[in-house]
Amino acid sequence: MSLKIYNTLTKKIEKFIPINDDQVNLYTCGPTVYDYAHIGNFRTFLFEDLLKRWLIHLGYNVRHIMNITDVDDKTIQKSIQQKKTLFFITEKYTKAFLRDLSWLNILPADHFPKATDYIDQMIKLIKDLIKKDMAYIDQGGSVYFRIKSSPKYGLLANLKIENHQKSKRVLNDEYSKESINDFALWKAYKEEDGDIYWDSPWGKGRPGWHIECSAMSMAELGCHFDLHCGGVDNIFPHHENEIAQSEGATGKKFVNYWMHSEFLLVDGGKMSKSIGNIFKIKELKELNFSAESIRYQLLSAHYRTKVNFSKLKKNENDRVVQRFLSFYNLLKINNADLIENTILPDEYLKFKEKMNNDLDAPQALGVFFVWMKKTTNEIINKKISKEKMGSAWSFLIVFNSVFGFIDTEEALIPDEISSILKMRDKARDEKNWLYADILRGELLTLGWIVEDTEQGQRVSKKK
RNA sequence: GGCGUCGUACCCAAGUGGUUUAAGGGACCAGUUUGCAAAACUGUCAUUCGCCGGUUCGAAUCCGGCCGACGCCUCCA
């Protein structure tokens, strides 16, 4: 019972076999730091998080690299527009990105290399490609990759370059390239670039976007590694070009498995600035979305299907997250966490089977819901053994280590709140229901929800 | 023009030709519980899978056609 994943390269579900035993080298395309990342970006990052967490659960030792693209057309444009240095812009958005990742409870990569720290490696790669006649320098000092030299080009994206529709933009771009499909490895300095340039054997300029990922991934993970992920829109041209230039330069196979997550739609359509449906984490926080609720909404669909994000789904997701939390609390109240039992219930095997089948989260969640309901029933009817209680706790912990739907951190109760709680407890003892209800209302206006349980009052922060 | 995806209940969403007379979640409604709530639990909720044909003993699943939605085809996760 081992992990099987869909490989974009072969278009098949394949058994996942790492190059070195239990070591998995994973590269995920990170953000271009010219703006705050939006919910669509995070769909991909959450998929990658689920993959990584599942690999870790299976016992693999995962080395995860996520790059930060801190020099490209958009970052330069932004820095000129805002009259700030490139570094100022990229630092600002890199920090914001890392904050958002952490808020969403996405496990951080082992390393977040910045493109500008790997210019030497990029130059080296380009030199190798020129030496092999797979790249050429134009009159302006830009370097292009010669697609003709890469017979396998188009395999990942399943595209034949002869069939490319010639868009206006492409034609405009076609200044001194041998073929319109050739892509830039190095872009010669232009007036507009201001003081943003690096020296190279071909004159000053800056790297193309695709070579950045090749250089960083190979520098950190070696020329040949296990997994490379991104969104479907990265398949072409970005990943196709990475393969061409990396395999061209090294003469070796670049990556064994390519995985891509589908797009996120917002209210049934593509995100676009004109519709104004691009949500940033900050805005979602203002709408009172919790990280768990967003995780559930984006992870409960299979990663290779389009998932629809909607503000209207918030209540539904909050409710599900609440159910998980209630179950967690139910087990805790029954001291399940104190029972030493690491044996997992039979349902775990089914859950594992589903997850091992190309991360079939919807099916796995179905299994979990059925088990959760059954177990809750057994607990409230007191028909559960101590061993089973312990194994329920173990399964729940495994589940949460993979999905992260339960916020296990107890909110700190301020003194003001706990003194109201004490008063309410007294009122309830005296059966002064009117006063108890007034206090409950008061707590709610202060943002705390109080519930009366068999074990007494339980407060939680309103989300 | 080329390549590809999808259409399953009020909504979301699994379904890998026969242990599926279609998982799971949400909403609704009814009930249990509760001082009242909340939460939780129980029950109800698609004879049917966009439409029409075909293959098969058997199709949501395979094939063909049609209708509808969508993605990629040079820098957007």
XYZ file of C-alpha atoms (C1' of nucleotides) in Angstrom:
540
model
C 0.000 0.000 0.000
C 2.193 2.771 -1.237
C 1.675 6.247 -2.552
C 0.538 6.713 -6.115
C 0.490 10.128 -7.753
C -0.510 11.600 -11.087
C 2.570 12.625 -13.009
C 1.970 15.462 -15.476
C 5.011 14.325 -17.437
C 3.627 10.872 -18.256
C -0.069 11.784 -17.806
C -0.456 8.660 -15.706
C -0.955 7.728 -12.087
C 2.331 6.219 -11.048
C 3.785 4.569 -8.003
C 5.904 7.104 -6.166
C 9.460 5.870 -5.737
C 12.011 8.378 -4.445
C 15.536 8.382 -5.843
C 17.087 7.726 -2.429
C 15.072 5.406 -0.184
C 13.075 7.516 2.234
C 14.527 10.880 1.206
C 12.206 13.063 -0.880
C 13.505 16.192 -2.547
C 10.657 18.564 -3.302
C 10.718 21.849 -5.176
C 7.671 24.057 -5.324
C 7.454 27.244 -7.365
C 7.079 30.120 -4.976
C 5.645 33.578 -5.389
C 6.843 36.511 -7.415
C 7.026 39.109 -4.706
C 5.553 42.193 -6.384
C 2.214 42.135 -4.553
C 0.350 40.289 -1.802
C -0.392 36.679 -2.691
C -4.056 35.923 -3.301
C -6.352 33.038 -2.519
C -5.615 31.432 -5.897
C -1.902 31.313 -5.112
C -2.699 29.752 -1.789
C -4.738 26.992 -3.366
C -1.515 25.756 -4.888
C 0.507 26.294 -1.730
C -2.116 24.451 0.306
C -2.091 21.532 -2.113
C 1.683 21.391 -1.778
C 1.332 21.575 1.981
C -1.058 18.621 1.958
C 1.330 16.644 -0.235
C 4.273 17.431 2.003
C 2.385 16.645 5.209
C 1.242 13.342 3.734
C 4.784 12.440 2.664
C 5.988 13.240 6.176
C 3.197 11.136 7.641
C 4.261 8.215 5.447
C 7.677 8.483 7.058
C 9.596 10.220 4.296
C 12.274 12.681 5.123
C 11.235 15.655 2.997
C 13.601 18.389 1.918
C 11.398 21.169 0.615
C 12.613 24.173 -1.321
C 10.333 27.033 -2.273
C 11.877 29.852 -4.244
C 11.138 33.530 -4.011
C 11.185 35.234 -7.399
C 12.588 38.630 -6.494
C 13.593 39.872 -9.908
C 11.470 39.819 -13.064
C 9.421 42.220 -15.184
C 6.709 42.736 -12.588
C 8.940 43.353 -9.593
C 11.007 45.846 -11.593
C 7.894 47.570 -12.884
C 6.536 47.900 -9.369
C 9.760 49.295 -7.983
C 9.915 51.934 -10.717
C 6.241 52.766 -10.356
C 6.516 53.248 -6.621
C 9.943 54.891 -6.799
C 11.335 52.409 -4.289
C 14.314 50.122 -4.583
C 13.721 46.630 -5.889
C 14.916 45.293 -2.546
C 12.407 47.403 -0.635
C 9.522 46.047 -2.723
C 10.600 42.407 -2.671
C 11.400 42.441 1.053
C 8.017 43.906 1.864
C 6.085 41.293 -0.085
C 8.343 38.415 0.918
C 7.702 39.199 4.562
C 3.973 39.479 3.934
C 4.025 36.171 2.084
C 5.788 34.353 4.917
C 3.327 35.835 7.391
C 0.383 34.606 5.318
C 1.905 31.133 5.018
C 2.330 30.920 8.742
C -1.186 32.225 9.419
C -2.605 29.552 7.120
C -0.609 26.966 9.072
C 1.355 25.966 5.980
C 4.555 24.190 6.981
C 7.485 26.380 5.961
C 9.949 25.099 3.385
C 13.395 24.096 4.608
C 14.749 26.958 2.575
C 13.317 29.880 0.604
C 16.056 30.787 -1.879
C 15.879 34.193 -3.503
C 16.595 34.422 -7.201
C 18.985 37.342 -6.758
C 21.244 35.175 -4.586
C 21.751 32.686 -7.418
C 22.768 34.906 -10.336
C 26.178 33.184 -10.566
C 24.585 29.765 -10.891
C 22.242 31.102 -13.575
C 25.137 32.560 -15.544
C 26.935 29.234 -15.292
C 23.927 27.378 -16.680
C 23.570 29.830 -19.552
C 27.277 29.498 -20.347
C 26.905 25.724 -20.514
C 23.931 26.029 -22.835
C 25.793 28.400 -25.155
C 28.777 26.046 -25.193
C 26.466 23.211 -26.241
C 24.966 25.424 -28.938
C 21.586 25.200 -27.263
C 21.496 28.943 -26.666
C 22.604 32.000 -28.599
C 23.336 35.652 -27.966
C 21.545 38.257 -30.042
C 22.953 41.633 -31.111
C 21.456 43.361 -28.097
C 23.180 41.082 -25.604
C 20.149 38.970 -24.693
C 20.528 35.212 -24.615
C 17.848 32.874 -25.920
C 17.291 29.174 -25.587
C 17.147 27.435 -28.964
C 14.040 25.277 -28.796
C 15.054 23.418 -31.967
C 17.900 21.922 -29.938
C 15.505 20.245 -27.499
C 13.768 17.344 -29.235
C 11.535 16.540 -26.269
C 10.231 20.105 -26.021
C 6.467 20.170 -25.504
C 6.217 16.782 -23.797
C 5.109 18.090 -20.411
C 2.526 20.514 -21.783
C 1.528 18.151 -24.586
C 2.016 20.901 -27.108
C 3.440 20.900 -30.579
C 5.089 24.203 -31.238
C 3.989 24.120 -34.906
C 0.415 24.426 -33.661
C 1.004 27.545 -31.671
C -1.377 30.290 -32.428
C 0.607 33.373 -33.201
C -0.745 36.011 -30.900
C -0.047 39.690 -31.399
C 2.065 39.793 -28.297
C 4.314 37.046 -29.554
C 4.776 38.823 -32.850
C 5.691 42.034 -31.038
C 8.235 40.158 -29.004
C 9.893 38.766 -32.068
C 12.757 41.154 -32.512
C 15.949 39.261 -32.921
C 15.087 35.704 -32.015
C 15.803 32.885 -34.446
C 12.414 31.408 -33.755
C 9.458 33.033 -32.094
C 9.243 30.141 -29.650
C 12.749 30.613 -28.286
C 12.654 32.042 -24.801
C 14.944 34.417 -22.965
C 17.590 33.054 -20.608
C 19.169 36.447 -20.116
C 17.565 39.796 -20.815
C 19.901 42.588 -21.876
C 19.784 45.823 -19.898
C 17.231 48.388 -20.950
C 16.900 52.016 -19.941
C 13.710 51.224 -17.997
C 15.576 48.821 -15.724
C 17.188 51.746 -13.898
C 19.923 50.460 -11.608
C 18.665 46.889 -11.657
C 21.229 44.811 -13.526
C 23.998 42.286 -13.081
C 27.199 41.876 -15.071
C 27.553 38.841 -17.266
C 29.825 37.622 -20.072
C 27.190 39.044 -22.471
C 27.042 42.444 -20.886
C 24.806 43.787 -18.175
C 21.278 42.587 -17.799
C 19.187 40.203 -15.746
C 18.111 36.571 -15.836
C 14.911 35.316 -17.461
C 12.278 33.891 -15.185
C 12.637 30.238 -16.177
C 16.361 29.947 -15.614
C 15.889 31.203 -12.054
C 13.982 28.097 -11.005
C 16.373 25.752 -12.793
C 19.373 27.306 -11.062
C 17.838 27.393 -7.598
C 16.331 23.915 -7.694
C 19.514 22.281 -8.968
C 21.701 24.232 -6.550
C 19.598 23.126 -3.583
C 18.426 19.659 -4.586
C 20.889 18.461 -7.217
C 20.538 18.036 -10.981
C 18.081 15.181 -10.629
C 15.405 15.202 -7.962
C 12.047 13.672 -7.089
C 9.194 16.137 -7.150
C 8.429 19.502 -8.674
C 5.070 21.166 -8.115
C 3.158 24.242 -9.115
C -0.155 25.433 -10.486
C -1.400 24.183 -13.866
C -0.554 27.512 -15.435
C 3.094 26.821 -14.707
C 3.082 23.781 -16.979
C 3.526 25.959 -19.998
C 5.785 27.682 -20.564
C 7.551 27.785 -17.209
C 8.047 24.115 -16.390
C 8.422 23.058 -19.999
C 11.251 25.576 -20.308
C 12.828 24.480 -17.044
C 13.027 20.928 -18.333
C 14.497 22.025 -21.653
C 17.214 24.196 -20.158
C 18.044 21.985 -17.160
C 18.281 18.750 -19.111
C 20.028 20.631 -21.893
C 22.708 21.938 -19.553
C 23.299 18.767 -17.528
C 22.464 16.085 -20.076
C 20.601 14.292 -17.269
C 17.004 13.743 -16.374
C 15.815 16.744 -14.361
C 12.740 15.753 -12.320
C 10.992 12.398 -11.905
C 7.509 13.529 -10.929
C 5.693 16.733 -11.824
C 2.498 17.576 -9.969
C 0.158 20.477 -10.680
C -2.907 21.752 -8.913
C -5.885 23.021 -10.868
C -7.131 26.559 -10.814
C -9.204 28.150 -8.164
C -12.341 29.852 -9.399
C -14.094 32.577 -7.477
C -17.885 32.435 -7.600
C -17.711 30.211 -10.643
C -15.370 32.344 -12.720
C -11.736 33.116 -13.153
C -10.260 35.667 -10.833
C -9.686 38.974 -12.480
C -8.893 42.488 -11.473
C -11.790 43.929 -13.446
C -14.361 41.815 -11.604
C -12.601 42.584 -8.336
C -12.779 39.026 -7.042
C -9.135 38.620 -6.149
C -9.056 37.934 -2.432
C -5.951 38.512 -0.386
C -5.506 36.915 3.034
C -5.859 40.286 4.691
C -9.315 40.778 3.195
C -10.417 37.302 4.182
C -9.294 37.956 7.735
C -11.404 41.087 7.736
C -14.355 38.974 6.633
C -13.697 36.806 9.703
C -12.448 33.782 7.813
C -10.387 31.498 9.980
C -7.305 29.763 8.620
C -8.952 26.386 9.277
C -12.053 27.395 7.362
C -9.981 28.444 4.336
C -7.939 25.254 4.561
C -11.116 23.200 4.562
C -12.641 25.047 1.645
C -9.531 24.626 -0.490
C -8.471 21.139 0.575
C -11.815 19.371 0.583
C -11.869 19.183 -3.220
C -9.383 17.055 -5.140
C -6.298 19.023 -6.159
C -6.714 18.178 -9.847
C -10.228 19.578 -10.104
C -11.169 23.203 -10.211
C -12.353 24.363 -6.859
C -14.735 27.198 -6.396
C -14.009 29.725 -3.695
C -16.888 31.754 -2.403
C -17.594 33.998 0.533
C -21.009 32.341 0.587
C -19.415 29.036 1.565
C -17.975 30.508 4.729
C -20.800 29.347 6.992
C -20.650 25.833 5.618
C -16.920 25.629 6.178
C -17.054 27.192 9.623
C -19.613 24.624 10.606
C -17.478 21.696 9.497
C -14.424 23.115 11.221
C -16.558 23.529 14.345
C -17.529 19.849 14.169
C -13.896 18.782 14.079
C -13.141 21.044 17.017
C -16.108 19.703 18.996
C -14.941 16.171 18.402
C -11.441 17.126 19.534
C -12.883 18.656 22.695
C -15.101 15.648 23.321
C -12.068 13.373 23.271
C -10.106 15.743 25.473
C -12.869 15.988 28.058
C -12.759 12.205 28.204
C -8.992 12.323 28.712
C -8.357 10.429 25.496
C -5.099 12.329 25.124
C -3.765 10.800 28.330
C -4.264 7.207 27.207
C -1.179 5.563 25.850
C -2.299 3.806 22.723
C -0.713 4.336 19.369
C -2.710 1.642 17.589
C -4.833 3.271 14.914
C -8.420 2.171 14.164
C -9.278 0.154 11.038
C -10.770 3.239 9.430
C -7.308 4.736 9.367
C -6.261 2.076 6.852
C -9.118 3.121 4.578
C -8.207 6.757 5.085
C -4.606 5.984 4.197
C -5.628 4.042 1.119
C -7.610 7.037 -0.148
C -4.800 9.485 0.535
C -2.292 7.175 -1.106
C -4.443 7.229 -4.217
C -3.177 10.506 -5.630
C -4.149 12.429 -2.477
C -7.855 11.694 -2.716
C -8.782 14.090 0.052
C -12.560 14.104 -0.625
C -12.738 10.327 -0.198
C -10.445 10.372 2.803
C -12.608 13.030 4.418
C -15.685 10.909 3.746
C -14.070 8.012 5.605
C -13.110 10.294 8.450
C -16.591 11.805 8.821
C -18.228 8.392 9.032
C -15.717 7.255 11.647
C -16.033 10.488 13.603
C -19.813 10.145 13.801
C -19.592 6.510 14.873
C -16.989 7.292 17.520
C -18.904 10.278 18.890
C -21.918 8.026 19.271
C -19.925 5.415 21.131
C -18.532 8.032 23.476
C -21.813 9.712 24.353
C -23.475 6.335 24.848
C -20.484 5.252 26.942
C -19.954 2.196 24.772
C -16.263 2.701 24.150
C -13.287 0.934 25.646
C -10.280 2.765 26.967
C -8.135 1.293 24.185
C -10.542 2.506 21.538
C -10.617 5.946 23.096
C -6.842 6.064 22.897
C -6.781 4.921 19.318
C -9.427 7.516 18.443
C -7.125 10.189 19.812
C -4.227 8.831 17.776
C -6.258 8.902 14.570
C -7.475 12.413 15.236
C -3.921 13.609 15.756
C -2.796 11.946 12.524
C -5.756 13.491 10.712
C -4.961 16.937 11.996
C -1.265 16.621 11.245
C -2.230 16.070 7.610
C -5.098 18.539 7.143
C -4.661 21.081 9.913
C -8.393 21.713 10.279
C -8.359 21.939 14.048
C -6.872 24.867 15.889
C -5.591 23.048 18.947
C -4.237 26.125 20.625
C -6.500 27.047 23.495
C -7.370 30.716 23.372
C -6.183 32.582 26.437
C -9.133 33.702 28.503
C -8.713 37.279 29.746
C -9.423 38.061 33.414
C -12.477 40.093 32.506
C -14.017 37.095 30.751
C -13.185 34.596 33.462
C -14.725 36.811 36.137
C -17.965 37.016 34.111
C -17.825 33.250 33.770
C -17.540 32.880 37.533
C -20.558 35.119 38.015
C -22.534 33.134 35.491
C -21.566 29.870 37.131
C -22.910 31.177 40.418
C -26.122 32.406 38.764
C -26.645 28.990 37.218
C -26.104 27.294 40.581
C -28.784 29.539 42.021
C -31.005 28.809 38.995
C -31.073 32.512 38.238
C -31.596 31.820 34.543
C -32.429 35.397 33.602
C -29.120 36.702 34.945
C -27.214 33.772 33.415
C -28.719 34.600 30.027
C -27.832 38.277 30.385
C -24.231 37.306 31.117
C -24.195 34.951 28.138
C -25.314 37.842 25.956
C -22.667 40.077 27.433
C -19.937 37.525 26.701
C -21.164 37.250 23.126
C -20.897 40.992 22.593
C -17.343 40.765 23.947
C -16.647 38.117 21.286
C -16.839 34.950 23.382
C -19.260 32.081 22.942
C -20.197 30.184 26.071
C -21.677 26.696 25.953
C -23.084 24.738 28.853
C -21.817 21.183 28.923
C -22.013 18.312 31.373
C -18.644 19.413 32.664
C -19.760 23.023 33.099
C -19.280 26.120 30.984
C -16.981 26.145 27.996
C -15.941 29.331 26.257
C -14.429 29.783 22.861
C -13.475 32.847 20.955
C -15.980 33.864 18.312
C -14.552 33.397 14.816
C -6.970 26.435 -35.600
C -4.283 22.855 -31.915
C -4.326 20.398 -27.003
C -7.267 19.317 -22.765
C -11.049 19.328 -18.727
C -15.856 19.280 -16.797
C -21.594 18.738 -16.599
C -23.984 13.820 -10.410
C -29.804 16.131 -5.239
C -31.573 22.947 -2.989
C -25.921 23.928 -2.682
C -20.788 21.795 -2.420
C -18.709 17.187 -3.782
C -16.810 11.531 -4.390
C -17.604 7.681 -7.606
C -10.793 3.320 -10.395
C -17.929 -1.271 -15.834
C -20.836 -5.598 -11.225
C -20.167 -6.093 -2.867
C -23.189 1.576 -5.214
C -30.957 -0.474 -5.575
C -24.903 6.743 -6.423
C -19.776 8.205 -0.569
C -19.359 12.400 2.382
C -20.432 17.544 3.827
C -23.741 21.889 4.163
C -28.824 23.803 4.149
C -33.979 22.516 5.144
C -37.608 19.706 7.968
C -38.857 16.281 12.121
C -37.135 14.030 16.712
C -33.603 13.021 21.201
C -30.959 15.896 24.744
C -30.903 20.752 27.379
C -33.485 25.615 32.627
C -33.292 28.072 27.753
C -29.648 28.140 24.138
C -25.456 26.185 21.685
C -23.099 21.844 20.483
C -23.856 16.812 19.754
C -26.860 12.603 18.298
C -31.082 10.122 15.320
C -34.219 10.198 11.058
C -35.802 12.299 6.260
C -33.610 14.374 1.733
C -31.233 11.616 -6.512
C -35.082 4.663 -8.829
C -31.054 8.578 -10.898
C -25.964 10.727 -12.918
C -26.556 17.418 -19.323
C -29.327 15.186 -23.844
C -29.649 11.190 -27.668
C -27.912 6.722 -29.474
C -24.422 2.392 -29.212
C -21.197 -1.644 -26.914
C -22.134 -5.168 -22.763
C -25.420 -10.348 -19.219
C -24.547 -5.512 -16.623
C -22.770 1.735 -17.774
C -22.701 7.622 -13.803
C -18.305 4.829 -15.323
C -16.517 2.519 -22.162
C -17.640 4.411 -27.562
C -20.106 8.041 -31.034
C -23.030 12.456 -31.783
C -25.328 16.857 -29.828
C -26.021 20.836 -26.095
C -23.739 23.700 -22.202
C -19.506 25.562 -18.974
C -14.307 26.164 -18.789
C -8.762 25.951 -19.158
C -3.962 26.185 -21.814
C -1.396 27.506 -26.525
C 5.295 33.074 -24.031
C 6.222 34.960 -18.346
C -0.953 34.391 -14.612
C -0.454 29.582 -8.772
